[in-house]
């Protein structure tokens, strides 16, 4: 019985290790040379579908993996949004500082389904994410990365303007064709075409190309 139990725990441990190594990317040798405050606003609406939302989390993990994470290094916040009453902060800038803890927390985010109220998502970020009490620092650059695949059901012009007026640099990753989400909408959120990235399909969220480009923009100060 004892032997069987031991074997069982060994198998369980091996499986857990395997599960963790499959969902958490390995550390990289080269990360961003300076710390930033980096918040993600992720569309958790119906159009993503379960597998697309998993890919979106992989995308976020790939981007954060390009930074040295920590209380005194890069801090990361994560917010999802869908329905009118659904804007959820999953990670504040002053939580889950370490790499494995943060990557685990991102992987554990549950998919909402629902509508696409991007304006309210942006308002939630402005009201909550970039506050000093929630971990924003006054001596680091602030970045917001919005990930969406659909036109918003509410106004985004004003919420996007207000966020940028707080000194936050906004990047947008749009998933889909022009018919799904217009280039003009993405540019309105980001404030410039230079900070718009488009992927024609959710499958491409798992590629490293765009996380790398975002990292280069942020870390080389090209935005
Ligand atoms: C971060 O810096 C503060 C202030 O210097 C210090 O108290 C804290 O221990 C540092 N945290 C880590 C993880 O090094
Ligand atoms: C992330 O931080 C929260 C708040 O401190 C904590 O409850 C949670 O357990 C942390 N997540 C992980 C994976 O450690
Ligand atoms: C943001 O704050 C404003 C002003 O307090 C409030 O009217 C609005 O409902 C808040 N929006 C969200 C999405 O938190
Ligand atoms: C910047 O943040 C530090 C640490 O929270 C605080 O002590 C300091 O007063 C802040 N400075 C300004 C100009 O707000």
mmCIF file of C-alpha atoms and ligand atoms in Angstrom:
data_model
loop_
_atom_site.group_PDB
_atom_site.id
_atom_site.type_symbol
_atom_site.label_atom_id
_atom_site.label_comp_id
_atom_site.label_asym_id
_atom_site.label_seq_id
_atom_site.Cartn_x
_atom_site.Cartn_y
_atom_site.Cartn_z
ATOM 1 C CA UNK A 1 0.000 0.000 0.000
ATOM 2 C CA UNK A 2 2.779 2.390 1.005
ATOM 3 C CA UNK A 3 4.707 1.518 -2.155
ATOM 4 C CA UNK A 4 1.630 2.000 -4.295
ATOM 5 C CA UNK A 5 0.995 5.368 -2.671
ATOM 6 C CA UNK A 6 4.604 6.411 -3.221
ATOM 7 C CA UNK A 7 4.395 5.444 -6.855
ATOM 8 C CA UNK A 8 1.110 7.280 -7.171
ATOM 9 C CA UNK A 9 2.625 10.484 -5.732
ATOM 10 C CA UNK A 10 5.621 10.172 -8.006
ATOM 11 C CA UNK A 11 3.362 9.886 -11.042
ATOM 12 C CA UNK A 12 1.255 12.776 -9.793
ATOM 13 C CA UNK A 13 4.372 14.929 -9.272
ATOM 14 C CA UNK A 14 5.663 14.048 -12.743
ATOM 15 C CA UNK A 15 2.314 14.955 -14.277
ATOM 16 C CA UNK A 16 2.166 18.254 -12.398
ATOM 17 C CA UNK A 17 5.692 19.026 -13.554
ATOM 18 C CA UNK A 18 4.709 18.207 -17.114
ATOM 19 C CA UNK A 19 1.568 20.315 -16.857
ATOM 20 C CA UNK A 20 3.571 23.270 -15.527
ATOM 21 C CA UNK A 21 6.285 22.966 -18.165
ATOM 22 C CA UNK A 22 3.662 22.865 -20.912
ATOM 23 C CA UNK A 23 1.800 25.956 -19.771
ATOM 24 C CA UNK A 24 4.642 28.156 -18.521
ATOM 25 C CA UNK A 25 7.282 29.240 -21.012
ATOM 26 C CA UNK A 26 10.929 28.802 -19.966
ATOM 27 C CA UNK A 27 12.882 31.873 -18.809
ATOM 28 C CA UNK A 28 14.706 33.857 -21.491
ATOM 29 C CA UNK A 29 18.328 34.943 -21.388
ATOM 30 C CA UNK A 30 17.707 38.498 -22.561
ATOM 31 C CA UNK A 31 14.987 40.667 -21.038
ATOM 32 C CA UNK A 32 14.118 44.363 -21.104
ATOM 33 C CA UNK A 33 16.924 46.573 -19.725
ATOM 34 C CA UNK A 34 14.666 48.779 -17.578
ATOM 35 C CA UNK A 35 11.567 48.216 -15.449
ATOM 36 C CA UNK A 36 8.106 49.311 -16.634
ATOM 37 C CA UNK A 37 4.533 49.128 -15.344
ATOM 38 C CA UNK A 38 2.688 46.957 -17.839
ATOM 39 C CA UNK A 39 -1.058 46.273 -17.804
ATOM 40 C CA UNK A 40 -2.971 43.941 -20.120
ATOM 41 C CA UNK A 41 -6.646 44.453 -20.957
ATOM 42 C CA UNK A 42 -7.964 41.224 -22.466
ATOM 43 C CA UNK A 43 -11.240 40.805 -24.300
ATOM 44 C CA UNK A 44 -12.979 37.774 -22.745
ATOM 45 C CA UNK A 45 -16.087 37.900 -24.952
ATOM 46 C CA UNK A 46 -17.845 35.101 -26.838
ATOM 47 C CA UNK A 47 -16.041 35.713 -30.150
ATOM 48 C CA UNK A 48 -12.695 34.484 -28.760
ATOM 49 C CA UNK A 49 -14.038 30.964 -28.124
ATOM 50 C CA UNK A 50 -12.408 28.783 -25.493
ATOM 51 C CA UNK A 51 -9.320 27.875 -27.502
ATOM 52 C CA UNK A 52 -8.779 31.438 -28.731
ATOM 53 C CA UNK A 53 -8.906 32.679 -25.142
ATOM 54 C CA UNK A 54 -6.307 30.081 -24.129
ATOM 55 C CA UNK A 55 -4.152 31.358 -27.009
ATOM 56 C CA UNK A 56 -4.664 34.930 -25.774
ATOM 57 C CA UNK A 57 -3.306 33.909 -22.355
ATOM 58 C CA UNK A 58 -0.312 32.300 -24.061
ATOM 59 C CA UNK A 59 0.248 35.569 -25.899
ATOM 60 C CA UNK A 60 0.216 37.552 -22.638
ATOM 61 C CA UNK A 61 2.609 35.049 -21.049
ATOM 62 C CA UNK A 62 4.983 35.381 -24.026
ATOM 63 C CA UNK A 63 5.028 39.171 -23.736
ATOM 64 C CA UNK A 64 5.646 39.262 -19.968
ATOM 65 C CA UNK A 65 8.338 36.633 -20.301
ATOM 66 C CA UNK A 66 10.402 39.228 -22.183
ATOM 67 C CA UNK A 67 10.708 41.335 -19.031
ATOM 68 C CA UNK A 68 12.580 40.914 -15.775
ATOM 69 C CA UNK A 69 9.699 40.650 -13.355
ATOM 70 C CA UNK A 70 9.676 41.690 -9.724
ATOM 71 C CA UNK A 71 8.611 44.236 -7.155
ATOM 72 C CA UNK A 72 11.520 46.471 -8.171
ATOM 73 C CA UNK A 73 11.648 45.355 -11.780
ATOM 74 C CA UNK A 74 8.784 45.187 -14.267
ATOM 75 C CA UNK A 75 5.359 44.953 -12.645
ATOM 76 C CA UNK A 76 2.404 43.466 -14.507
ATOM 77 C CA UNK A 77 -1.345 43.892 -14.141
ATOM 78 C CA UNK A 78 -4.048 41.845 -15.899
ATOM 79 C CA UNK A 79 -7.688 42.803 -16.485
ATOM 80 C CA UNK A 80 -10.362 41.024 -18.535
ATOM 81 C CA UNK A 81 -13.634 42.448 -19.831
ATOM 82 C CA UNK A 82 -16.768 41.289 -21.566
ATOM 83 C CA UNK A 83 -20.314 42.282 -20.579
ATOM 84 C CA UNK A 84 -21.444 45.684 -19.323
ATOM 85 C CA UNK A 85 -21.084 44.464 -15.727
ATOM 86 C CA UNK A 86 -17.936 42.383 -16.259
ATOM 87 C CA UNK A 87 -14.582 44.126 -15.896
ATOM 88 C CA UNK A 88 -12.314 42.017 -13.713
ATOM 89 C CA UNK A 89 -8.894 42.766 -12.306
ATOM 90 C CA UNK A 90 -7.056 39.426 -12.008
ATOM 91 C CA UNK A 91 -3.617 40.761 -11.155
ATOM 92 C CA UNK A 92 -2.766 44.220 -9.781
ATOM 93 C CA UNK A 93 0.615 45.839 -10.384
ATOM 94 C CA UNK A 94 1.474 45.115 -6.747
ATOM 95 C CA UNK A 95 0.531 41.424 -6.799
ATOM 96 C CA UNK A 96 2.178 38.238 -8.104
ATOM 97 C CA UNK A 97 5.544 39.920 -8.629
ATOM 98 C CA UNK A 98 7.534 36.797 -9.410
ATOM 99 C CA UNK A 99 7.687 35.073 -12.783
ATOM 100 C CA UNK A 100 6.201 31.676 -12.020
ATOM 101 C CA UNK A 101 3.507 33.140 -9.767
ATOM 102 C CA UNK A 102 2.496 35.674 -12.429
ATOM 103 C CA UNK A 103 2.546 33.184 -15.305
ATOM 104 C CA UNK A 104 0.495 30.729 -13.229
ATOM 105 C CA UNK A 105 -2.032 33.405 -12.332
ATOM 106 C CA UNK A 106 -2.401 34.362 -16.024
ATOM 107 C CA UNK A 107 -2.890 30.708 -17.037
ATOM 108 C CA UNK A 108 -5.594 30.325 -14.368
ATOM 109 C CA UNK A 109 -7.805 33.145 -15.669
ATOM 110 C CA UNK A 110 -11.245 31.807 -16.499
ATOM 111 C CA UNK A 111 -12.925 32.654 -19.797
ATOM 112 C CA UNK A 112 -16.115 34.751 -19.416
ATOM 113 C CA UNK A 113 -17.914 34.707 -22.800
ATOM 114 C CA UNK A 114 -20.406 37.516 -23.308
ATOM 115 C CA UNK A 115 -20.449 40.851 -25.089
ATOM 116 C CA UNK A 116 -17.655 43.291 -25.965
ATOM 117 C CA UNK A 117 -17.712 46.503 -23.929
ATOM 118 C CA UNK A 118 -14.195 47.711 -24.649
ATOM 119 C CA UNK A 119 -14.939 51.287 -23.542
ATOM 120 C CA UNK A 120 -15.927 50.050 -20.086
ATOM 121 C CA UNK A 121 -12.815 47.859 -19.991
ATOM 122 C CA UNK A 122 -10.651 50.922 -20.701
ATOM 123 C CA UNK A 123 -12.550 52.888 -18.027
ATOM 124 C CA UNK A 124 -11.925 50.111 -15.506
ATOM 125 C CA UNK A 125 -8.193 50.244 -16.253
ATOM 126 C CA UNK A 126 -8.170 54.034 -15.858
ATOM 127 C CA UNK A 127 -10.167 53.885 -12.617
ATOM 128 C CA UNK A 128 -8.201 51.058 -11.025
ATOM 129 C CA UNK A 129 -5.084 49.675 -12.646
ATOM 130 C CA UNK A 130 -2.845 52.728 -12.839
ATOM 131 C CA UNK A 131 -3.340 53.998 -9.286
ATOM 132 C CA UNK A 132 -0.478 54.252 -6.798
ATOM 133 C CA UNK A 133 -2.468 52.294 -4.207
ATOM 134 C CA UNK A 134 -2.714 49.468 -6.729
ATOM 135 C CA UNK A 135 1.008 49.421 -7.421
ATOM 136 C CA UNK A 136 1.655 52.074 -10.094
ATOM 137 C CA UNK A 137 5.072 53.648 -9.614
ATOM 138 C CA UNK A 138 5.847 57.276 -10.355
ATOM 139 C CA UNK A 139 9.343 56.635 -11.723
ATOM 140 C CA UNK A 140 8.607 54.038 -14.408
ATOM 141 C CA UNK A 141 7.009 54.238 -17.849
ATOM 142 C CA UNK A 142 3.417 52.968 -18.098
ATOM 143 C CA UNK A 143 2.113 50.723 -20.849
ATOM 144 C CA UNK A 144 -1.285 49.227 -21.599
ATOM 145 C CA UNK A 145 -1.692 46.375 -24.070
ATOM 146 C CA UNK A 146 -5.253 45.824 -25.257
ATOM 147 C CA UNK A 147 -6.122 42.494 -26.848
ATOM 148 C CA UNK A 148 -9.451 42.318 -28.723
ATOM 149 C CA UNK A 149 -11.089 40.583 -31.694
ATOM 150 C CA UNK A 150 -14.320 42.498 -32.146
ATOM 151 C CA UNK A 151 -15.854 45.934 -32.596
ATOM 152 C CA UNK A 152 -16.885 47.403 -29.268
ATOM 153 C CA UNK A 153 -20.548 47.733 -28.315
ATOM 154 C CA UNK A 154 -19.832 51.007 -26.509
ATOM 155 C CA UNK A 155 -17.876 54.170 -27.252
ATOM 156 C CA UNK A 156 -14.099 53.790 -27.154
ATOM 157 C CA UNK A 157 -12.998 57.222 -28.380
ATOM 158 C CA UNK A 158 -13.289 59.060 -25.055
ATOM 159 C CA UNK A 159 -12.120 56.200 -22.764
ATOM 160 C CA UNK A 160 -9.035 55.675 -24.968
ATOM 161 C CA UNK A 161 -8.266 59.414 -24.962
ATOM 162 C CA UNK A 162 -8.546 59.621 -21.172
ATOM 163 C CA UNK A 163 -6.173 56.680 -20.687
ATOM 164 C CA UNK A 164 -3.575 58.198 -22.996
ATOM 165 C CA UNK A 165 -3.958 61.549 -21.221
ATOM 166 C CA UNK A 166 -2.792 59.811 -18.024
ATOM 167 C CA UNK A 167 0.584 59.318 -19.715
ATOM 168 C CA UNK A 168 -0.038 55.693 -20.552
ATOM 169 C CA UNK A 169 1.267 54.372 -23.854
ATOM 170 C CA UNK A 170 -1.333 52.089 -25.417
ATOM 171 C CA UNK A 171 -0.629 49.174 -27.736
ATOM 172 C CA UNK A 172 -3.440 47.217 -29.388
ATOM 173 C CA UNK A 173 -3.414 43.678 -30.663
ATOM 174 C CA UNK A 174 -6.388 43.092 -32.967
ATOM 175 C CA UNK A 175 -7.313 39.552 -33.905
ATOM 176 C CA UNK A 176 -9.254 38.961 -37.130
ATOM 177 C CA UNK A 177 -9.873 40.546 -40.488
ATOM 178 C CA UNK A 178 -11.035 44.097 -41.198
ATOM 179 C CA UNK A 179 -14.643 42.782 -41.169
ATOM 180 C CA UNK A 180 -14.172 41.546 -37.581
ATOM 181 C CA UNK A 181 -12.377 44.595 -36.251
ATOM 182 C CA UNK A 182 -11.609 47.712 -38.236
ATOM 183 C CA UNK A 183 -8.127 49.155 -38.494
ATOM 184 C CA UNK A 184 -9.639 52.564 -37.672
ATOM 185 C CA UNK A 185 -10.979 51.205 -34.353
ATOM 186 C CA UNK A 186 -7.575 49.801 -33.409
ATOM 187 C CA UNK A 187 -5.878 53.092 -34.280
ATOM 188 C CA UNK A 188 -8.435 55.013 -32.231
ATOM 189 C CA UNK A 189 -7.597 52.917 -29.182
ATOM 190 C CA UNK A 190 -3.806 53.053 -29.660
ATOM 191 C CA UNK A 191 -3.715 56.669 -30.828
ATOM 192 C CA UNK A 192 -1.348 55.816 -33.706
ATOM 193 C CA UNK A 193 -0.971 53.064 -36.332
ATOM 194 C CA UNK A 194 2.571 52.432 -35.010
ATOM 195 C CA UNK A 195 1.186 50.756 -31.912
ATOM 196 C CA UNK A 196 -1.347 48.559 -33.697
ATOM 197 C CA UNK A 197 -0.602 44.898 -34.281
ATOM 198 C CA UNK A 198 -2.967 42.716 -36.261
ATOM 199 C CA UNK A 199 -3.203 38.957 -36.402
ATOM 200 C CA UNK A 200 -5.611 37.516 -38.935
ATOM 201 C CA UNK A 201 -6.528 34.549 -36.732
ATOM 202 C CA UNK A 202 -6.510 33.452 -33.074
ATOM 203 C CA UNK A 203 -4.092 30.643 -33.982
ATOM 204 C CA UNK A 204 -1.348 33.208 -34.563
ATOM 205 C CA UNK A 205 -1.548 34.362 -30.925
ATOM 206 C CA UNK A 206 0.807 31.555 -30.014
ATOM 207 C CA UNK A 207 3.535 32.824 -32.400
ATOM 208 C CA UNK A 208 6.399 34.685 -30.864
ATOM 209 C CA UNK A 209 6.618 37.323 -33.603
ATOM 210 C CA UNK A 210 4.267 39.931 -32.133
ATOM 211 C CA UNK A 211 5.275 39.537 -28.466
ATOM 212 C CA UNK A 212 8.824 40.117 -29.693
ATOM 213 C CA UNK A 213 7.825 43.251 -31.638
ATOM 214 C CA UNK A 214 5.965 44.653 -28.636
ATOM 215 C CA UNK A 215 8.944 43.966 -26.408
ATOM 216 C CA UNK A 216 11.273 45.678 -28.883
ATOM 217 C CA UNK A 217 9.015 48.733 -29.114
ATOM 218 C CA UNK A 218 8.790 49.066 -25.344
ATOM 219 C CA UNK A 219 12.377 48.236 -24.492
ATOM 220 C CA UNK A 220 13.972 50.235 -27.315
ATOM 221 C CA UNK A 221 11.699 53.208 -26.645
ATOM 222 C CA UNK A 222 10.248 53.056 -30.165
ATOM 223 C CA UNK A 223 6.562 53.830 -29.942
HETATM 224 C C1 LIG B 1 12.332 46.502 -3.410
HETATM 225 O O1 LIG B 1 12.832 47.746 -2.910
HETATM 226 C C2 LIG B 1 12.335 48.049 -1.616
HETATM 227 C C3 LIG B 1 12.821 49.461 -1.279
HETATM 228 O O2 LIG B 1 14.186 49.616 -1.585
HETATM 229 C C4 LIG B 1 12.817 47.010 -0.620
HETATM 230 O O3 LIG B 1 12.307 47.280 0.662
HETATM 231 C C5 LIG B 1 12.316 45.630 -1.084
HETATM 232 O O4 LIG B 1 12.813 44.621 -0.213
HETATM 233 C C6 LIG B 1 12.764 45.360 -2.503
HETATM 234 N N1 LIG B 1 12.136 44.102 -2.947
HETATM 235 C C7 LIG B 1 12.831 43.091 -3.448
HETATM 236 C C8 LIG B 1 12.070 41.872 -3.818
HETATM 237 O O5 LIG B 1 14.035 43.139 -3.623
HETATM 238 C C1 LIG B 2 -1.392 36.122 -6.670
HETATM 239 O O1 LIG B 2 -1.615 37.107 -5.681
HETATM 240 C C2 LIG B 2 -2.835 36.956 -4.981
HETATM 241 C C3 LIG B 2 -3.008 38.163 -4.076
HETATM 242 O O2 LIG B 2 -1.889 38.332 -3.252
HETATM 243 C C4 LIG B 2 -2.805 35.636 -4.225
HETATM 244 O O3 LIG B 2 -4.023 35.436 -3.543
HETATM 245 C C5 LIG B 2 -2.590 34.488 -5.220
HETATM 246 O O4 LIG B 2 -2.474 33.260 -4.531
HETATM 247 C C6 LIG B 2 -1.323 34.742 -6.028
HETATM 248 N N1 LIG B 2 -1.217 33.723 -7.082
HETATM 249 C C7 LIG B 2 -0.294 32.742 -7.078
HETATM 250 C C8 LIG B 2 -0.316 31.806 -8.243
HETATM 251 O O5 LIG B 2 0.534 32.607 -6.200
HETATM 252 C C1 LIG B 3 -14.922 54.893 -13.557
HETATM 253 O O1 LIG B 3 -15.050 55.987 -12.660
HETATM 254 C C2 LIG B 3 -16.087 56.900 -13.006
HETATM 255 C C3 LIG B 3 -15.971 58.095 -12.077
HETATM 256 O O2 LIG B 3 -15.939 57.691 -10.747
HETATM 257 C C4 LIG B 3 -17.419 56.188 -12.890
HETATM 258 O O3 LIG B 3 -18.468 57.049 -13.244
HETATM 259 C C5 LIG B 3 -17.425 54.996 -13.840
HETATM 260 O O4 LIG B 3 -18.613 54.229 -13.670
HETATM 261 C C6 LIG B 3 -16.210 54.089 -13.585
HETATM 262 N N1 LIG B 3 -16.196 53.086 -14.652
HETATM 263 C C7 LIG B 3 -15.748 51.843 -14.498
HETATM 264 C C8 LIG B 3 -15.922 50.920 -15.655
HETATM 265 O O5 LIG B 3 -15.211 51.454 -13.474
HETATM 266 C C1 LIG B 4 6.793 58.709 -5.768
HETATM 267 O O1 LIG B 4 6.551 57.451 -5.110
HETATM 268 C C2 LIG B 4 7.275 57.307 -3.906
HETATM 269 C C3 LIG B 4 7.085 55.873 -3.412
HETATM 270 O O2 LIG B 4 5.720 55.531 -3.354
HETATM 271 C C4 LIG B 4 6.787 58.365 -2.918
HETATM 272 O O3 LIG B 4 7.482 58.253 -1.696
HETATM 273 C C5 LIG B 4 7.014 59.745 -3.515
HETATM 274 O O4 LIG B 4 6.474 60.740 -2.670
HETATM 275 C C6 LIG B 4 6.358 59.852 -4.892
HETATM 276 N N1 LIG B 4 6.753 61.111 -5.523
HETATM 277 C C7 LIG B 4 5.864 61.917 -6.116
HETATM 278 C C8 LIG B 4 6.435 63.138 -6.766
HETATM 279 O O5 LIG B 4 4.668 61.674 -6.133
#
